mmCIF file of C-alpha atoms in Angstrom:
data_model
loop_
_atom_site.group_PDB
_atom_site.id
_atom_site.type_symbol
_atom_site.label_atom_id
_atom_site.label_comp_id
_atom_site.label_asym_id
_atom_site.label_seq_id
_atom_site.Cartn_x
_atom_site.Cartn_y
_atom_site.Cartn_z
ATOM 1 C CA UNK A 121 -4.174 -26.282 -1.067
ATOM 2 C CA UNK A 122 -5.866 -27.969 2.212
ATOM 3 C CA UNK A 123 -9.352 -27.762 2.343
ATOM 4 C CA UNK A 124 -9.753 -27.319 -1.700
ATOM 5 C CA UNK A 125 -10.068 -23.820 -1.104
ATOM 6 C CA UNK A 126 -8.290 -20.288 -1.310
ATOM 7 C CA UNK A 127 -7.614 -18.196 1.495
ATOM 8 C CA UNK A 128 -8.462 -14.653 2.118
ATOM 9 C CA UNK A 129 -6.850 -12.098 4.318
ATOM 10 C CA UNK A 130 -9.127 -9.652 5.501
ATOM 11 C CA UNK A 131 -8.992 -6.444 7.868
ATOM 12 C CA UNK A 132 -8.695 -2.727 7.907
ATOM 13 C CA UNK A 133 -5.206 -1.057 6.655
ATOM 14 C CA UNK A 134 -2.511 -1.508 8.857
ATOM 15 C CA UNK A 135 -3.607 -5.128 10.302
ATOM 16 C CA UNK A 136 -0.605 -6.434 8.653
ATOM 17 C CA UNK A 137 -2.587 -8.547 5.892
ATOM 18 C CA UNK A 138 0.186 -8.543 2.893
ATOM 19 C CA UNK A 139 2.765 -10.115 5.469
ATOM 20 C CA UNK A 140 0.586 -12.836 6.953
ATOM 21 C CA UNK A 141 -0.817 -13.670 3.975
ATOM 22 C CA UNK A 142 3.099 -13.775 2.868
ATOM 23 C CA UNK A 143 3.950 -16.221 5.305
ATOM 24 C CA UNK A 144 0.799 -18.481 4.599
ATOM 25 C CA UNK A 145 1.315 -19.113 0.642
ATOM 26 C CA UNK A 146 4.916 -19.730 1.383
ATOM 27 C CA UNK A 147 4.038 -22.178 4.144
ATOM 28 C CA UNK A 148 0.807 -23.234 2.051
ATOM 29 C CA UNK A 149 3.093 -23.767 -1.517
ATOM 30 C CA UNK A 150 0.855 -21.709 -3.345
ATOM 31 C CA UNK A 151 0.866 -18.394 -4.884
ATOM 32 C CA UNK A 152 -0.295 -15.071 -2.934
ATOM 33 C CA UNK A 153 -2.400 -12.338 -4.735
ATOM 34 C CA UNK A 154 -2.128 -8.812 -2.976
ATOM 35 C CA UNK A 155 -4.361 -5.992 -4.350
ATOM 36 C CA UNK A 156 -1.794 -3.264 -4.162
ATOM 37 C CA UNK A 157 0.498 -4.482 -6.738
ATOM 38 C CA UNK A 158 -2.534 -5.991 -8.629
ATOM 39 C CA UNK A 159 -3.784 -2.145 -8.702
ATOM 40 C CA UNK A 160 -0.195 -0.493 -9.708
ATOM 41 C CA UNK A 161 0.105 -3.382 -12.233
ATOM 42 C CA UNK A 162 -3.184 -3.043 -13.916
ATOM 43 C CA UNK A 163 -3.895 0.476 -13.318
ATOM 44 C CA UNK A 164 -0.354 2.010 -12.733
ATOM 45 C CA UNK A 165 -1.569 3.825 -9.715
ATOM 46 C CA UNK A 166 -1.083 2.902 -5.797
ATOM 47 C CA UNK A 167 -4.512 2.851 -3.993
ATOM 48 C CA UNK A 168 -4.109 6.220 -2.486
ATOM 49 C CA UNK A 169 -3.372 7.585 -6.047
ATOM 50 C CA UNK A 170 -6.331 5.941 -7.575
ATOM 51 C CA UNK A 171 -8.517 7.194 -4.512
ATOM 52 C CA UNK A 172 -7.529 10.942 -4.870
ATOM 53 C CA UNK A 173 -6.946 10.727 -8.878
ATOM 54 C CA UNK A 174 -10.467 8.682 -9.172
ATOM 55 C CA UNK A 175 -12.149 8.682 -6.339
ATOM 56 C CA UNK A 176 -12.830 6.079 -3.640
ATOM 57 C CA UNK A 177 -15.633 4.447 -5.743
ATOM 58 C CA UNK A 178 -13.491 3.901 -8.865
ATOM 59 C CA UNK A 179 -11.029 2.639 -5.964
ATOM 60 C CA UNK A 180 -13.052 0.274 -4.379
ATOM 61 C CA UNK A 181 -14.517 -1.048 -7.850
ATOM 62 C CA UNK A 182 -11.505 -2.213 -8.851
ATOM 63 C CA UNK A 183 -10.286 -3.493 -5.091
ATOM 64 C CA UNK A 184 -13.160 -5.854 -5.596
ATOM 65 C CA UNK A 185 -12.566 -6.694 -9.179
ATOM 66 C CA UNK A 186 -9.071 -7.856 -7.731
ATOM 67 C CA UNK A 187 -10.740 -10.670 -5.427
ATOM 68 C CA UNK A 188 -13.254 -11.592 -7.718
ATOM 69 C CA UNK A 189 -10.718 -12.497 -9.751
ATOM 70 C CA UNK A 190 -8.449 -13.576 -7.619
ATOM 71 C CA UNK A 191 -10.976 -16.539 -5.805
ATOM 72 C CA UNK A 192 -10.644 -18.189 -8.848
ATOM 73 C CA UNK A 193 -6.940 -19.843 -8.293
ATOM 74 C CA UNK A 194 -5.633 -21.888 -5.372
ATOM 75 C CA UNK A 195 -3.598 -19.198 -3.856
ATOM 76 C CA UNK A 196 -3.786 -16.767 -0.378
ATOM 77 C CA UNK A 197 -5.584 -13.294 -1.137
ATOM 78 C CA UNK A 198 -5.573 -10.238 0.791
ATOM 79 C CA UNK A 199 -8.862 -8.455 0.161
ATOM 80 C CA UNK A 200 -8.846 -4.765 0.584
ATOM 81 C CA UNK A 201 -11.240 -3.554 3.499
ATOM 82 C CA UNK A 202 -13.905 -2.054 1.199
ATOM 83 C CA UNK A 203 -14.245 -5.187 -0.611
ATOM 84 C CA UNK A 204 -16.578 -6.729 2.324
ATOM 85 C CA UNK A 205 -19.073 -3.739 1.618
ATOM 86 C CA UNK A 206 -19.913 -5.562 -1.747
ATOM 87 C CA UNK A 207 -22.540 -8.277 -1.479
ATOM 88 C CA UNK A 208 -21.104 -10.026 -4.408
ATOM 89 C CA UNK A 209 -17.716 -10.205 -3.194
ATOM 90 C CA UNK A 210 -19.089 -11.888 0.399
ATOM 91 C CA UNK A 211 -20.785 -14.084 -1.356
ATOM 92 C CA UNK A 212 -18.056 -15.293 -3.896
ATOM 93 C CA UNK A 213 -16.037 -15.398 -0.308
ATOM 94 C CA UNK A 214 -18.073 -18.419 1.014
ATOM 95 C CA UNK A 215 -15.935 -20.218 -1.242
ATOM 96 C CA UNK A 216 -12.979 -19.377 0.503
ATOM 97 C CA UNK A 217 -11.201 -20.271 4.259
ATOM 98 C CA UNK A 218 -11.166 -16.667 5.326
ATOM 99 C CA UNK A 219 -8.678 -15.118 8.017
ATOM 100 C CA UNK A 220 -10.111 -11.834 9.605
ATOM 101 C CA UNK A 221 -7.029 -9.816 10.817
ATOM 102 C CA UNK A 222 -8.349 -7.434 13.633
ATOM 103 C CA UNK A 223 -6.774 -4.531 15.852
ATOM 104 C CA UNK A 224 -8.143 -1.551 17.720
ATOM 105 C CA UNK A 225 -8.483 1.844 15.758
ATOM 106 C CA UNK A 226 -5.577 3.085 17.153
ATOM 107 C CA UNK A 227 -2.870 0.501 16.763
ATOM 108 C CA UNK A 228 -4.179 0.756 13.098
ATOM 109 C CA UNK A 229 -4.073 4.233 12.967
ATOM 110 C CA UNK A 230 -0.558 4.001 14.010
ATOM 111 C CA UNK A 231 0.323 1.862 11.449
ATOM 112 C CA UNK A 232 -1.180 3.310 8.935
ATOM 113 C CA UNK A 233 1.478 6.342 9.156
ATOM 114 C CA UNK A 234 4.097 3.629 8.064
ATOM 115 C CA UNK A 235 3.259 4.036 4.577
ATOM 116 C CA UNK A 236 2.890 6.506 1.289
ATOM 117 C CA UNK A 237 0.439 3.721 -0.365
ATOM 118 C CA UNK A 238 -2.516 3.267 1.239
ATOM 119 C CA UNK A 239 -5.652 6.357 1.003
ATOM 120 C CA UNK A 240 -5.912 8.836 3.643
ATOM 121 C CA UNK A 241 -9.540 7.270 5.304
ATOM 122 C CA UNK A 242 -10.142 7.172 9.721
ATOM 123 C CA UNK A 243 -9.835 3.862 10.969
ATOM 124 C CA UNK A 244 -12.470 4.629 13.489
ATOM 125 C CA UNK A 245 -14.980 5.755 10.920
ATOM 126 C CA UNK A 246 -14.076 2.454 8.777
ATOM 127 C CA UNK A 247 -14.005 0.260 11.644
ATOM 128 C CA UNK A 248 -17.247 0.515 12.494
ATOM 129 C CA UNK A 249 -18.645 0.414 9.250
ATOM 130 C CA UNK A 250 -16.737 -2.768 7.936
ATOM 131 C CA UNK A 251 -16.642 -5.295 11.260
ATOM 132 C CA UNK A 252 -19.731 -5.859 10.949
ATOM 133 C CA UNK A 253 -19.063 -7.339 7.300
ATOM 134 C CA UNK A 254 -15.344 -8.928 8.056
ATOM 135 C CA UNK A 255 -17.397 -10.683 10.972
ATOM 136 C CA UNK A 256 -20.074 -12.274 8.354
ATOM 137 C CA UNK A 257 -17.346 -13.600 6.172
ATOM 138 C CA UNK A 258 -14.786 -14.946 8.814
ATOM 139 C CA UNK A 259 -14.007 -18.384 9.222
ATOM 140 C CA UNK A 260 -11.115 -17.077 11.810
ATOM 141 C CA UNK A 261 -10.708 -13.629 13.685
ATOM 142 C CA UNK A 262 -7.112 -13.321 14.948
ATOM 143 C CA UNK A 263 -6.586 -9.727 17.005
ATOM 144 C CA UNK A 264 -3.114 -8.930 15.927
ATOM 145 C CA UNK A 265 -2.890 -5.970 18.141
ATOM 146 C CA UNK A 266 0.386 -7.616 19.836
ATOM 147 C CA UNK A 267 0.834 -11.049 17.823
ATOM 148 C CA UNK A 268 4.070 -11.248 15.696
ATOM 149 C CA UNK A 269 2.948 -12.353 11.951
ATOM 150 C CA UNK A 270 4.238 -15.761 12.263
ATOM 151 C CA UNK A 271 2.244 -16.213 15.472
ATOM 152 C CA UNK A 272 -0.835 -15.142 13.860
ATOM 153 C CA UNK A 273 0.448 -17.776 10.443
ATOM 154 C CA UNK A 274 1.003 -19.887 12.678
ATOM 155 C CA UNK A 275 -2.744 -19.429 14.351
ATOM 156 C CA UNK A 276 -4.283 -19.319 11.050
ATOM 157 C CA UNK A 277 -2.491 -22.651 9.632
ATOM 158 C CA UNK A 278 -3.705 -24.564 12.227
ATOM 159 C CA UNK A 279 -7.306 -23.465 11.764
ATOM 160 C CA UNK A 280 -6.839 -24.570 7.920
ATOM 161 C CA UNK A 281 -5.231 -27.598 8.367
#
């Protein structure tokens, strides 16, 4: 992988991290490592299951076990948005090129409605708890309010390279 490092796609739900980070391993060669079917592999549950079955704690536990154990291999991660809250999972980021995917609240919001998967949270509310955090660990911010996901690939290739 260029650099000698992993990537990881950050950003709140809906910033469209599972397809960019898609179209980077395949343009990168190397495997990609998304935590939602890490979670309904593992666990058998989606994240919104595991979040009302378990509770957002026991969710975002094991959203950070995912990139803990996923920054050991070469390969492009997508890092659920609670993740950055951890100081352990930050710090095991600085090992890592990593891609912060950022909207406004309510093109997220919007997207968010496009799926069953993901927990029920306000982007608003999470926004303004987790920039602060996706801005400590960034190596890139891309706003991907109107970018296609190969532009923003594109964007984020030519910062790793």
């Amino acid at each position: 992988m260029s650099r000698n490092k992993p990537v990881v796609v950050v950003g709140l739900m809906g910033s469209g991290k599972t397809t960019v980070a898609l179209l980077l391993a395949q343009a990168l060669g190397v495997p990609m490592s998304d935590s939602d079917p890490y979670l309904r592999q593992r666990y058998g549950k989606s994240a919104a299951e595991i979040a009302r079955t378990e509770g957002a704690d026991v969710l975002h536990e094991r959203e950070a076990e995912h990139v803990l154990d996923a920054l050991g291999e070469d390969q492009v991660v997508t890092a659920a948005a609670s993740t950055v809250e951890r100081p352990e999972v930050r710090e095991a980021m600085r090992k890592a090129f990593v891609i912060w995917l950022d909207a406004s609240s309510e093109v997220l919001a919007e997207r968010m409605k496009s799926s069953d998967h993901r927990p029920d949270f306000d982007p608003a509310v999470m926004k303004a708890r987790r920039d602060p955090y996706f801005a400590e660990v960034a190596d890139l911010r891309v706003d991907v309010t109107s970018a296609l996901p190969q532009e923003v690939a594109d964007r984020a290739l030519d910062a790793i390279r």
